[in-house]
Every structure is written in structure tokens, then in C-alpha cells.
Amino acid sequence: MTDRPRTARALARQTLTRDILDAARARLTDEGPTVLSLRAVARDVGMVSSAVYRYFPSRDALLTALIIECYDELGAAVEQADAACDRADRPGRWLAASRALRGWSVEHPGEFALLYGTPVPGYAAPRDTVGPATRVVRTLIQVVVDAHAGGARPPVAAPGAPDVTEVVAPARAFVADRGLADDAPTELVVRTLIAWTALFGTVSFELFGHLEGSVADGDGWFDAVAVRLGADLGLSAEAIDATPARSGR
Amino acid sequence: MTDRPRTARALARQTLTRDILDAARARLTDEGPTVLSLRAVARDVGMVSSAVYRYFPSRDALLTALIIECYDELGAAVEQADAACDRADRPGRWLAASRALRGWSVEHPGEFALLYGTPVPGYAAPRDTVGPATRVVRTLIQVVVDAHAGGARPPVAAPGAPDVTEVVAPARAFVADRGLADDAPTELVVRTLIAWTALFGTVSFELFGHLEGSVADGDGWFDAVAVRLGADLGLSAEAIDATPARSGR
DNA sequence: CACGAACGAGAGCGCCGCTCTTGTCAGACG
DNA sequence: CGTCTGACAAGAGCGGCGCTCTCGTTCGTG
């Protein structure tokens, strides 16, 4: 990935860049992304503020680097949690991936806010961020797709639910483009998107304090949510063990 | 609610306070809450920054006033949407309340970020905010409780789902304290909390740009989500029309 | 060895939240 | 009606912010 530095100067540059990023992430944890002070970061690494501009052309560029790094870290955590499971244990993979998602977020609340909280006002995320940003949802989709390729019963649309095949067309294209599934049923795509949203919504509510008076134990609550969302996707132990060919209802 | 001002001075104070709040909310829409500049707000209302401190002792106090006002506005919108429905039409009430929730949020993205985005770093929400903050979820619970008092089939826990009766004890206490339901089944409470979280998670993902490549039409998508979440709560037309007394399973 | 690029430090710009002081005017009270 | 107190707007000033520019210095290369 990163080249070995060939000169003392290049080495210094590399380590200082890392130091700046680390200091920025350290500050991120107790002060939000929007008020991240470049001057304070500079002080932390023993530099004057203007010197930081040798390494990042602007505060936005520093934010972009942080965002990419965090998306990648979160994505890697989720992917590794999934990879550590028995491939055939779909409910276990779903829960492990979900837990990894929350685990990283709870450990890095500042970084979570950077990724999933209020966007920084004047800041527009560049293209480079979308790839790393999709690693989590890609992993979740992979688990769901594997389960249904293995015979899990696909979810059935609620009676009276509006047809949204057109609405989720981009999502299906995303899935197809990455070779995850050639033709996923609409309802499966919909339920996966809902589950993905609900997982992050749960973490967001927990970290931002909206569950304060409602839920006693964030850990236990999240597990309960994740298991139910998985079950809605046909990812319960029962659904997987049942005869695969049984049609819905 | 607010007393009629008895002197010219009191009137001026009242209108100026309103002007400041309005200007702050206007600024909120295109710049996040954390970077809301009191000086800029002062300029907008034709005052010098220090003069604003006659009306709000600090920037945090101004934020608190804004938060309460916004929670109340959102809560009122949801309550009114529910109230405008036929009381017996539970699925309709659920969808209406959900739509109102999103409608207000989409119309007031800055205010939504203030309420449900990254908390302002040094800011701790005072007690006064929790009452207004719960108006939305209270309305959603009311609809669900009404439906099940009217015979809707309560949701059944997925096989293998962990028991979380203890975890949601605060939520049940909240419900009981407000006379919404004496003894709601655990699974109903859980599903309602999940639905509440998922609704706001969906809005959050939409407004913060995480659905960009996945969903074509935010309006249609949200309806699809709301209907499915309602159905999971036993709030589909079919579930309500079914024989009320049928026990779960 | 010499030259240019990279670098760190500093000063300075206009912005921020917030405090303190100053002068003014409304309104309550004798 | 006069006085006096409190509310008020304005300004200066504090330290901190993102960012720019300049100025020596040092490193790496032709």
C-alpha cells in the first residue's frame, strides 16, 4: 500500500502525516468533527498551525483523510468479524458483523459522528470516500445473499405495502455491479436496506443519547435489534434449518 | 402560554427574542448547529453581538431554546397528523404520523440535525428538553397501543432472539407512567422501539446523504419503510381485520 | 558544490464566543 | 412632575479559530 520512504525527509513526512492524523482522531473523540481545531491538532504534535498546511492543503483535506481512514477501519472490522465465522452459519455471521459495526462505533464515538452524524457544513465528501463507505453494507449484503443462495426463505412483502422496485433500482444495480447477486428479489433488497438503516439508527440513537430513558443496556439492546432484523431477513436459525424450497406466506 | 406584554419595553423584548430565534433557525438550515454563529445571527437581526446576550445568557442557552422549540414543532406536527386520521384506522394513523415525522425533517434539515444529528460538543441538554423530545415517540406508542387494545395481533419474538425484558424495562416504565398501557408485552415494546429507531434512522440516512446511491426516491422509500415497520407491529390492514381474539403464533 | 524544493516559524487577516465598560432611555416610585 | 434604577445597544478587547504569506533554514539532487 504505502511505499517505504527512501530518504530521511520522506520518512519524516510520512511519520508526521501519521502523527497529525492520530492527533486529529484523538481530538475527534471529545470534540465533534465540525469544531475540530487544526491549531489544536498542530499544538498536539508540537507544530505551529501553518506547518500543518505542508501536509494537508486544508482542514477539509484533513477531514477527507480521516473519513476515508475511518470508513476503512470500520469496514475492515465488519469484514473480519464476518470472516471469522463459519461460512455456513448465516445468523452467526449476521450477528457478528452487526456487533462489529456497533463495537467499532462505541469504541470510536467521535469517528462515528464524523461518518454518520451531521455532515460538516461547508464540506462535500469527494469521490474517494464512497468506496470505503460502502464496505459495511457490502458485507451485510454478502451475508444475506449467501443465506438466500443457501436456501433461506426470502421475506414477503406486507399486505398493502407499496411496490418499490423502481425506488430500490440503484441499490439492486449496486448489488449486481459488485457481483453480489444477479437478481435479488425486491423484498429482500428492501429488507436489507431497512436492516442496514436500523442498525446504524440504533447505534446513532445510542451514541447521541436518544435511548437514555428507554433502554438500560446498549449492548443487550443492540443484540436484540440485530437478531430481530436478521430474522426479518430470513436469517434466523429456524428459517435456515427449515426446508429451503417451501414457498413464502 | 406566553403572557401579553404590558409595556412597550416588554413587547420589544418579546419580539426581539422571537427575531433572534427566527434568525438562528434560518441560519441553522444551511450551516450546522455546532457552527451556528451568534455574531452572524446578531447581524441578521441588526444588532451587535454583545446585545444578543441581553436575551440569551449564552450560545448554549440559545441552542436550548431552539431545541425545545423544534422538538415541540416536530411533536405537534406528528400529533396533528395522527389526530387528523380516523381513530380506528390504525395503519393509516401509523403512516400519517411517520410521514409527518419525515415531512417536518425534510422541510427543516438544519433543525433535524440539531435534534438528531451529532450533539453539540460542549453542550449538555438540560432537563427541559426531554419532555418535548418524547412527543414523537409518545404518539407512535399511542397508535400501537390503540391498535393492540383494539385487537391487533402482537408481534412474536423471532426464534432464538434473546430476552430483553430487563433491557426495555425503562421504556415500559415510560409507557406505564404516561398511562399509555398498563402492561405492554415485551415484544411489542421492542418492536415499537425498533420501528421508532428505524424511522429516524431512515430520515437521518436520507438527509445525511447515505442513501445517495441506493434509493431513487426518498418519499417513496420512506413510505415503504414505514408500512413495513408498521406491519411488523401488527399494524397492517390484514392484521387488524383478522379475528381479534386469535392468540399469537 | 550549488540550486531548488520542502519545511518550520511567525505575523497578519477576518472571523468566532464571550466579557466589561459606557452612555442612553424607558418606566416605576416618591 | 422629577428622580433614579434597571434594561438596553454599542463598542473595545480577550483569546482562539482557518487560512495566507513571508522569511530563514535544511535536505536532496543534478
Coordinates of C-alpha atoms (C1' of nucleotides) in Angstrom, one line a residue:
Chain A
M1 CA 0.0 0.0 0.0
T2 CA 2.3 2.8 1.2
D3 CA 5.8 2.8 -0.2
R4 CA 8.8 2.6 2.0
P5 CA 10.4 6.0 2.4
R6 CA 13.7 6.3 0.6
T7 CA 15.1 9.4 2.3
A8 CA 15.1 10.9 5.8
R9 CA 12.8 13.6 4.6
A10 CA 10.3 11.2 3.1
L11 CA 10.3 9.3 6.4
A12 CA 9.8 12.4 8.4
R13 CA 6.9 13.4 6.2
Q14 CA 5.3 10.0 6.5
T15 CA 5.5 9.8 10.2
L16 CA 4.4 13.4 10.7
T17 CA 1.4 12.9 8.5
R18 CA 0.5 9.9 10.6
D19 CA 1.1 11.9 13.8
I20 CA -1.2 14.6 12.6
L21 CA -3.9 12.1 11.7
D22 CA -3.6 10.4 15.0
A23 CA -3.7 13.6 16.9
A24 CA -6.8 14.7 14.9
R25 CA -8.5 11.4 15.7
A26 CA -7.7 11.8 19.4
R27 CA -9.2 15.2 19.4
L28 CA -12.2 13.9 17.4
T29 CA -13.3 11.7 20.3
D30 CA -14.1 14.5 22.7
E31 CA -14.9 17.3 20.3
G32 CA -17.1 16.9 17.3
P33 CA -15.8 16.9 13.7
T34 CA -17.2 20.4 12.9
V35 CA -15.2 22.0 15.6
L36 CA -12.1 20.1 15.1
S37 CA -9.4 22.7 15.5
L38 CA -6.5 22.4 13.2
R39 CA -4.5 24.7 15.5
A40 CA -5.1 22.4 18.4
V41 CA -4.0 19.4 16.4
A42 CA -0.9 21.3 15.4
R43 CA -0.1 22.0 19.1
D44 CA -0.6 18.4 20.0
V45 CA 2.0 17.3 17.5
G46 CA 4.3 20.2 18.5
M47 CA 4.0 22.3 15.4
V48 CA 2.7 25.7 14.6
S49 CA -0.6 25.7 12.8
S50 CA 0.7 26.9 9.5
A51 CA 3.1 24.0 9.3
V52 CA 0.2 21.5 9.1
Y53 CA -0.6 23.0 5.7
R54 CA 2.6 21.4 4.4
Y55 CA 0.8 18.1 5.0
F56 CA -2.8 18.8 4.3
P57 CA -3.8 21.6 2.0
S58 CA -6.8 22.5 4.1
R59 CA -8.9 21.4 7.0
D60 CA -11.3 19.8 4.6
A61 CA -8.5 17.6 3.2
L62 CA -7.6 16.5 6.6
L63 CA -11.2 15.6 7.2
T64 CA -11.3 13.7 4.0
A65 CA -8.3 11.7 5.0
L66 CA -9.9 11.0 8.4
I67 CA -13.1 10.0 6.8
I68 CA -11.5 7.5 4.4
E69 CA -9.4 6.1 7.2
C70 CA -12.4 5.6 9.5
Y71 CA -14.6 4.1 6.8
D72 CA -11.8 1.7 6.0
E73 CA -11.3 0.8 9.7
L74 CA -15.0 0.2 10.3
G75 CA -15.3 -1.7 7.1
A76 CA -12.3 -3.9 7.9
A77 CA -13.7 -4.6 11.4
V78 CA -17.0 -5.7 10.0
E79 CA -15.4 -7.8 7.2
Q80 CA -13.1 -9.5 9.7
A81 CA -15.9 -10.3 12.1
D82 CA -17.8 -11.9 9.2
A83 CA -14.7 -13.8 8.0
A84 CA -14.1 -15.2 11.4
C85 CA -17.4 -17.1 11.4
D86 CA -18.3 -20.4 9.9
R87 CA -19.3 -19.6 6.4
A88 CA -22.5 -21.7 6.7
D89 CA -23.6 -20.1 10.0
R90 CA -25.6 -17.2 8.4
P91 CA -27.3 -16.0 11.6
G92 CA -24.0 -16.1 13.3
R93 CA -22.3 -14.1 10.5
W94 CA -25.1 -11.5 10.6
L95 CA -24.9 -11.0 14.3
A96 CA -21.1 -10.9 14.3
A97 CA -21.0 -8.3 11.5
S98 CA -23.6 -6.3 13.3
R99 CA -21.8 -6.5 16.6
A100 CA -18.6 -5.4 14.9
L101 CA -20.3 -2.4 13.5
R102 CA -21.5 -1.3 16.9
G103 CA -18.3 -2.3 18.6
W104 CA -16.2 -0.1 16.5
S105 CA -18.7 2.8 16.8
V106 CA -18.9 2.6 20.6
E107 CA -15.1 2.5 20.8
H108 CA -14.8 5.4 18.4
P109 CA -17.8 7.7 19.1
G110 CA -16.0 10.7 17.6
E111 CA -15.2 8.9 14.4
F112 CA -18.7 7.5 14.2
A113 CA -20.0 11.1 14.4
L114 CA -17.7 12.0 11.6
L115 CA -19.0 9.3 9.4
Y116 CA -22.7 9.1 10.3
G117 CA -23.5 12.3 12.2
T118 CA -24.3 15.7 10.9
P119 CA -22.3 16.4 7.8
V120 CA -19.7 19.1 8.2
P121 CA -21.4 22.2 6.9
G122 CA -19.3 23.5 4.0
Y123 CA -17.7 20.2 3.4
A124 CA -18.6 18.0 0.4
A125 CA -17.3 14.5 0.5
P126 CA -15.1 13.7 -2.5
R127 CA -15.5 10.6 -4.7
D128 CA -12.7 8.8 -2.8
T129 CA -14.8 8.3 0.2
V130 CA -17.7 6.4 -1.4
G131 CA -15.7 3.2 -1.9
P132 CA -14.6 2.8 1.7
A133 CA -18.1 4.0 2.8
T134 CA -19.8 1.0 1.2
R135 CA -17.7 -1.7 2.8
V136 CA -20.0 -2.3 5.7
V137 CA -23.2 -2.5 3.7
R138 CA -21.4 -4.7 1.2
T139 CA -20.6 -7.1 3.9
L140 CA -24.1 -7.2 5.2
I141 CA -25.5 -7.8 1.8
Q142 CA -23.0 -10.6 1.2
V143 CA -24.2 -12.4 4.3
V144 CA -27.9 -12.0 3.2
V145 CA -27.1 -13.1 -0.3
D146 CA -25.2 -16.1 0.9
A147 CA -28.1 -17.1 3.1
H148 CA -30.6 -17.0 0.3
A149 CA -28.3 -18.7 -2.1
G150 CA -28.2 -21.4 0.6
G151 CA -32.0 -21.7 0.7
A152 CA -33.1 -19.2 3.3
R153 CA -36.7 -18.2 2.8
P154 CA -36.9 -14.7 1.3
P155 CA -39.0 -12.1 3.1
V156 CA -42.5 -11.5 1.9
A157 CA -43.9 -8.0 1.4
A158 CA -46.5 -7.0 3.9
P159 CA -50.0 -6.9 2.5
G160 CA -50.7 -3.4 1.2
A161 CA -47.1 -2.4 1.2
P162 CA -46.3 -0.2 -1.9
D163 CA -44.2 -1.6 -4.6
V164 CA -40.8 0.0 -4.6
T165 CA -38.9 -2.0 -7.3
E166 CA -38.2 1.3 -9.1
V167 CA -37.1 3.1 -5.9
V168 CA -34.5 0.5 -5.0
A169 CA -33.3 0.0 -8.5
P170 CA -30.0 1.8 -7.7
A171 CA -29.4 -0.5 -4.8
R172 CA -30.0 -3.5 -6.9
A173 CA -27.7 -2.1 -9.5
F174 CA -25.1 -1.6 -6.8
V175 CA -25.5 -5.3 -5.8
A176 CA -25.3 -6.6 -9.3
D177 CA -22.3 -4.4 -10.2
R178 CA -20.3 -5.9 -7.5
G179 CA -21.3 -9.4 -8.4
L180 CA -23.1 -10.0 -5.1
A181 CA -26.3 -11.2 -6.6
D182 CA -27.5 -11.2 -10.2
D183 CA -31.2 -10.7 -9.4
A184 CA -32.1 -10.2 -5.8
P185 CA -35.9 -10.1 -5.1
T186 CA -37.2 -6.6 -4.4
E187 CA -38.4 -7.5 -0.9
L188 CA -35.0 -8.9 0.0
V189 CA -33.3 -5.7 -1.1
V190 CA -35.8 -3.6 0.8
R191 CA -35.5 -5.6 4.0
T192 CA -31.7 -5.5 3.8
L193 CA -31.7 -1.7 3.3
I194 CA -34.1 -1.4 6.3
A195 CA -31.9 -3.6 8.4
W196 CA -28.8 -1.7 7.5
T197 CA -30.5 1.6 8.3
A198 CA -31.9 0.3 11.5
L199 CA -28.6 -1.0 12.7
F200 CA -26.9 2.4 12.2
G201 CA -30.0 4.2 13.5
T202 CA -29.7 2.1 16.7
V203 CA -26.1 3.0 17.2
S204 CA -26.8 6.6 16.3
F205 CA -29.6 6.8 18.9
E206 CA -27.4 5.1 21.5
L207 CA -24.4 7.3 21.0
F208 CA -26.3 10.5 20.6
G209 CA -28.3 9.9 23.7
H210 CA -31.8 9.3 22.4
L211 CA -32.2 5.9 24.1
E212 CA -31.3 7.3 27.5
G213 CA -34.6 6.8 29.2
S214 CA -35.7 3.8 27.2
V215 CA -33.1 1.2 27.2
A216 CA -31.0 0.0 30.1
D217 CA -28.2 -1.8 28.4
G218 CA -26.9 -0.7 25.0
D219 CA -25.1 -4.0 24.4
G220 CA -28.0 -6.2 25.0
W221 CA -30.4 -3.9 23.2
F222 CA -28.3 -3.9 20.1
D223 CA -28.1 -7.7 20.0
A224 CA -31.9 -7.9 20.4
V225 CA -32.3 -5.5 17.5
A226 CA -29.8 -7.2 15.3
V227 CA -31.2 -10.7 15.8
R228 CA -34.7 -9.4 15.0
L229 CA -33.6 -7.6 11.9
G230 CA -31.8 -10.7 10.8
A231 CA -34.8 -12.8 11.4
D232 CA -36.9 -10.5 9.3
L233 CA -34.4 -11.2 6.5
G234 CA -34.8 -14.9 6.9
L235 CA -31.7 -15.2 8.9
S236 CA -32.9 -17.0 12.0
A237 CA -31.7 -20.4 12.9
E238 CA -35.2 -21.8 12.3
A239 CA -35.6 -20.2 8.9
I240 CA -32.3 -21.5 7.7
D241 CA -32.9 -25.0 9.0
A242 CA -36.4 -25.2 7.5
T243 CA -36.9 -26.9 4.2
P244 CA -35.4 -24.5 1.7
A245 CA -38.0 -25.0 -1.1
R246 CA -41.0 -24.0 1.0
S247 CA -42.6 -21.0 -0.7
G248 CA -43.5 -17.9 1.3
R249 CA -46.7 -17.0 3.2
Chain B
M1 CA -48.6 30.1 27.1
T2 CA -46.8 33.4 26.7
D3 CA -48.2 36.4 28.5
R4 CA -49.3 39.5 26.7
P5 CA -46.6 42.2 27.1
R6 CA -47.8 45.1 29.3
T7 CA -45.3 47.7 28.4
A8 CA -43.5 48.8 25.2
R9 CA -40.3 47.5 26.6
A10 CA -41.7 44.1 27.3
L11 CA -43.2 44.0 23.8
A12 CA -39.8 44.9 22.3
R13 CA -38.2 42.2 24.3
Q14 CA -40.6 39.6 23.2
T15 CA -40.5 40.4 19.5
L16 CA -36.7 40.7 19.5
T17 CA -36.4 37.4 21.3
R18 CA -38.5 35.9 18.5
D19 CA -36.5 37.6 15.8
I20 CA -33.3 36.2 17.2
L21 CA -34.8 32.7 17.3
D22 CA -36.1 33.0 13.8
A23 CA -32.8 34.3 12.5
A24 CA -31.0 31.5 14.3
R25 CA -33.3 28.9 12.7
A26 CA -32.8 30.5 9.3
R27 CA -29.1 30.2 9.7
L28 CA -29.4 26.6 11.0
T29 CA -30.7 25.4 7.7
D30 CA -27.5 26.0 5.8
E31 CA -24.9 25.8 8.5
G32 CA -24.8 23.1 11.1
P33 CA -25.8 23.7 14.8
T34 CA -22.2 23.4 16.0
V35 CA -21.0 26.3 13.8
L36 CA -24.1 28.4 14.4
S37 CA -22.5 31.9 14.8
L38 CA -24.1 34.1 17.3
R39 CA -22.4 37.1 15.7
A40 CA -24.0 36.3 12.4
V41 CA -27.4 35.9 14.0
A42 CA -26.9 39.3 15.6
R43 CA -26.0 40.8 12.3
D44 CA -29.1 39.3 10.7
V45 CA -31.4 41.0 13.3
G46 CA -29.4 44.3 13.1
M47 CA -27.7 44.1 16.4
V48 CA -24.2 43.9 17.7
S49 CA -23.2 40.5 19.1
S50 CA -23.0 41.6 22.7
A51 CA -26.6 42.8 22.6
V52 CA -27.8 39.2 22.0
Y53 CA -26.6 38.4 25.5
R54 CA -29.4 40.6 26.9
Y55 CA -31.8 37.9 25.5
F56 CA -29.8 34.7 25.9
P57 CA -27.1 34.3 28.5
S58 CA -25.0 32.2 26.2
R59 CA -24.9 30.4 22.9
D60 CA -25.9 27.2 24.7
A61 CA -29.0 28.9 26.1
L62 CA -29.9 29.9 22.6
L63 CA -29.4 26.4 21.4
T64 CA -31.6 25.0 24.2
A65 CA -34.4 27.4 23.3
L66 CA -34.0 26.3 19.7
I67 CA -34.0 22.6 20.6
I68 CA -37.1 22.9 22.7
E69 CA -38.9 24.9 20.1
C70 CA -38.0 22.3 17.4
Y71 CA -38.9 19.3 19.4
D72 CA -42.3 20.9 20.1
E73 CA -42.8 21.8 16.5
L74 CA -42.0 18.3 15.3
G75 CA -44.0 16.7 18.1
A76 CA -47.0 18.9 17.2
A77 CA -46.7 18.0 13.5
V78 CA -46.8 14.3 14.3
E79 CA -49.6 14.6 16.8
Q80 CA -51.7 16.6 14.4
A81 CA -51.1 14.1 11.6
D82 CA -52.3 11.4 13.9
A83 CA -55.3 13.4 15.1
A84 CA -56.4 14.1 11.6
C85 CA -57.0 10.4 11.0
D86 CA -60.0 8.2 11.6
R87 CA -59.2 6.9 15.1
A88 CA -60.0 3.3 14.1
D89 CA -57.7 3.4 11.1
R90 CA -54.5 2.2 12.8
P91 CA -52.4 1.6 9.7
G92 CA -53.5 5.0 8.4
R93 CA -52.6 6.7 11.7
W94 CA -49.2 5.0 11.8
L95 CA -48.3 6.0 8.2
A96 CA -49.6 9.5 8.7
A97 CA -47.6 10.0 11.9
S98 CA -44.5 8.6 10.2
R99 CA -44.9 10.8 7.2
A100 CA -45.4 13.8 9.3
L101 CA -42.1 13.0 11.1
R102 CA -40.2 12.8 7.8
G103 CA -42.1 15.7 6.3
W104 CA -41.1 18.1 9.1
S105 CA -37.5 16.8 9.0
V106 CA -37.1 17.2 5.2
E107 CA -38.6 20.7 5.4
H108 CA -36.2 21.6 8.3
P109 CA -33.0 19.7 7.7
G110 CA -31.0 22.1 9.9
E111 CA -33.3 21.7 12.7
F112 CA -33.4 17.9 12.3
A113 CA -29.6 17.9 12.5
L114 CA -29.9 19.9 15.7
L115 CA -32.2 17.4 17.3
Y116 CA -31.0 14.1 15.9
G117 CA -27.5 14.7 14.5
T118 CA -24.2 14.9 16.3
P119 CA -24.7 16.5 19.7
V120 CA -23.0 19.9 20.0
P121 CA -19.7 19.1 21.7
G122 CA -19.6 21.0 25.0
Y123 CA -23.3 21.2 25.2
A124 CA -25.4 19.1 27.6
A125 CA -29.1 19.2 27.0
P126 CA -30.9 20.4 30.2
R127 CA -34.0 18.6 31.7
D128 CA -36.4 21.0 29.9
T129 CA -35.7 19.3 26.6
V130 CA -36.7 15.8 27.5
G131 CA -40.4 16.5 27.7
P132 CA -40.8 17.9 24.2
A133 CA -38.3 15.4 22.9
T134 CA -40.6 12.5 23.7
R135 CA -43.7 13.8 22.0
V136 CA -43.0 11.9 18.7
V137 CA -42.3 8.6 20.3
R138 CA -45.3 9.0 22.6
T139 CA -47.5 9.5 19.6
L140 CA -46.1 6.4 17.9
I141 CA -46.6 4.4 21.0
Q142 CA -50.2 5.6 21.3
V143 CA -51.0 4.4 17.9
V144 CA -49.5 1.0 18.6
V145 CA -51.2 0.7 21.9
D146 CA -54.6 1.7 20.5
A147 CA -54.2 -0.9 17.8
H148 CA -53.5 -3.7 20.2
A149 CA -56.2 -2.6 22.6
G150 CA -58.4 -2.9 19.5
G151 CA -57.3 -6.5 18.9
A152 CA -54.3 -6.3 16.6
R153 CA -52.1 -9.3 16.8
P154 CA -49.0 -8.6 18.8
P155 CA -45.6 -9.4 17.2
V156 CA -43.9 -12.7 18.2
A157 CA -40.3 -12.8 19.1
A158 CA -38.1 -14.5 16.5
P159 CA -36.9 -17.9 17.5
G160 CA -33.5 -17.6 19.2
A161 CA -34.0 -13.9 19.9
P162 CA -32.6 -13.0 23.3
D163 CA -35.0 -12.0 26.1
V164 CA -34.7 -8.3 26.7
T165 CA -37.5 -7.7 29.2
E166 CA -35.0 -6.2 31.6
V167 CA -33.3 -4.1 29.0
V168 CA -36.5 -2.4 27.9
A169 CA -37.8 -2.0 31.5
P170 CA -37.2 1.8 31.4
A171 CA -39.2 2.0 28.2
R172 CA -42.1 0.1 29.7
A173 CA -42.0 2.3 32.8
F174 CA -42.1 5.3 30.5
V175 CA -45.2 3.9 28.8
A176 CA -46.9 3.0 32.1
D177 CA -46.1 6.3 33.7
R178 CA -47.9 8.2 30.9
G179 CA -50.9 5.9 31.1
L180 CA -50.4 4.7 27.6
A181 CA -50.5 1.0 28.5
D182 CA -50.5 -0.8 31.8
D183 CA -48.6 -3.9 30.8
A184 CA -47.4 -3.9 27.2
P185 CA -45.9 -7.2 26.0
T186 CA -42.1 -7.1 25.8
E187 CA -42.0 -7.9 22.1
L188 CA -44.4 -5.1 21.4
V189 CA -42.3 -2.6 23.2
V190 CA -39.2 -4.0 21.4
R191 CA -40.7 -3.7 18.0
T192 CA -42.0 -0.3 18.6
L193 CA -38.6 0.9 19.7
I194 CA -37.0 -0.7 16.7
A195 CA -39.6 0.9 14.4
W196 CA -39.1 4.3 16.0
T197 CA -35.3 4.0 15.6
A198 CA -35.6 2.8 12.1
L199 CA -37.9 5.7 11.1
F200 CA -35.4 8.3 12.3
G201 CA -32.5 6.2 11.0
T202 CA -34.1 6.3 7.6
V203 CA -34.6 10.1 7.7
S204 CA -31.1 10.5 9.1
F205 CA -29.6 8.4 6.3
E206 CA -31.6 10.3 3.7
L207 CA -30.8 13.8 5.0
F208 CA -27.1 13.0 5.7
G209 CA -26.6 11.5 2.2
H210 CA -26.1 7.8 3.0
L211 CA -28.9 6.6 0.7
E212 CA -27.5 8.5 -2.3
G213 CA -26.5 5.6 -4.4
S214 CA -29.1 3.2 -3.1
V215 CA -32.6 4.7 -3.2
A216 CA -34.0 6.8 -6.0
D217 CA -36.9 8.5 -4.3
G218 CA -36.8 9.4 -0.7
D219 CA -40.5 9.9 -0.4
G220 CA -41.5 6.5 -1.8
W221 CA -38.7 4.8 0.1
F222 CA -39.8 6.2 3.4
D223 CA -43.4 5.1 2.8
A224 CA -42.2 1.6 2.0
V225 CA -40.1 1.5 5.2
A226 CA -42.9 2.9 7.4
V227 CA -45.5 0.5 6.1
R228 CA -43.3 -2.5 6.6
L229 CA -42.3 -1.3 10.1
G230 CA -46.0 -0.9 10.9
A231 CA -46.8 -4.3 9.6
D232 CA -44.1 -5.8 11.8
L233 CA -46.0 -4.2 14.7
G234 CA -49.3 -5.8 13.6
L235 CA -50.4 -2.6 12.0
S236 CA -51.2 -3.9 8.6
A237 CA -54.8 -3.8 7.2
E238 CA -54.8 -7.5 7.2
A239 CA -53.6 -8.0 10.7
I240 CA -56.2 -5.5 12.1
D241 CA -59.1 -7.0 10.1
A242 CA -58.3 -10.5 11.3
T243 CA -60.2 -12.1 14.2
P244 CA -59.0 -10.1 17.2
A245 CA -59.0 -12.8 19.8
R246 CA -56.7 -15.1 17.9
S247 CA -53.7 -15.7 20.2
G248 CA -50.1 -15.4 18.8
R249 CA -48.0 -17.8 16.9
Chain C
dC1 C1' 29.0 22.3 -4.9
dA2 C1' 25.1 24.8 -6.0
dC3 C1' 20.4 25.3 -6.7
dG4 C1' 15.6 24.4 -5.8
dA5 C1' 12.2 22.2 -3.3
dA6 C1' 10.4 21.2 1.1
dC7 C1' 9.9 22.7 5.6
dG8 C1' 9.0 25.3 10.3
dA9 C1' 8.1 29.6 12.4
dG10 C1' 6.0 33.9 12.6
dA11 C1' 2.9 37.7 11.5
dG12 C1' -1.4 39.0 10.0
dC13 C1' -6.3 38.8 8.0
dG14 C1' -11.1 38.5 9.3
dC15 C1' -13.9 35.5 11.8
dC16 C1' -15.7 33.4 16.4
dG17 C1' -17.8 33.3 21.7
dC18 C1' -17.8 36.0 25.4
dT19 C1' -16.8 39.9 28.9
dC20 C1' -16.7 44.5 30.5
dT21 C1' -17.5 49.3 30.2
dT22 C1' -20.0 53.2 28.6
dG23 C1' -23.8 56.1 27.5
dT24 C1' -28.8 56.2 26.9
dC25 C1' -33.6 55.8 27.7
dA26 C1' -37.9 53.6 29.5
dG27 C1' -40.7 53.2 33.4
dA28 C1' -41.7 52.7 38.3
dC29 C1' -41.9 55.4 42.5
dG30 C1' -41.9 59.3 45.7
Chain D
dC1 C1' -43.6 66.1 37.8
dG2 C1' -38.8 64.8 38.9
dT3 C1' -35.6 61.2 40.1
dC4 C1' -33.4 57.1 40.0
dT5 C1' -32.9 52.3 38.8
dG6 C1' -32.8 48.9 35.7
dA7 C1' -32.9 47.3 30.9
dC8 C1' -30.6 48.1 26.8
dA9 C1' -27.4 48.8 22.5
dA10 C1' -22.8 49.7 21.3
dG11 C1' -18.0 49.3 21.4
dA12 C1' -13.5 47.7 22.7
dG13 C1' -10.9 43.9 23.9
dC14 C1' -9.6 38.9 25.2
dG15 C1' -8.0 34.5 23.3
dG16 C1' -8.8 31.2 19.7
dC17 C1' -10.1 29.9 15.0
dG18 C1' -8.9 28.7 9.5
dC19 C1' -6.0 30.3 6.3
dT20 C1' -2.3 33.1 3.7
dC21 C1' 2.1 35.0 3.0
dT22 C1' 6.8 35.8 4.0
dC23 C1' 11.2 34.6 5.6
dG24 C1' 15.1 31.9 7.0
dT25 C1' 16.8 27.0 7.1
dT26 C1' 17.7 22.4 5.6
dC27 C1' 17.5 18.5 2.8
dG28 C1' 18.2 16.0 -1.6
dT29 C1' 19.6 16.1 -6.2
dG30 C1' 21.6 17.4 -10.6

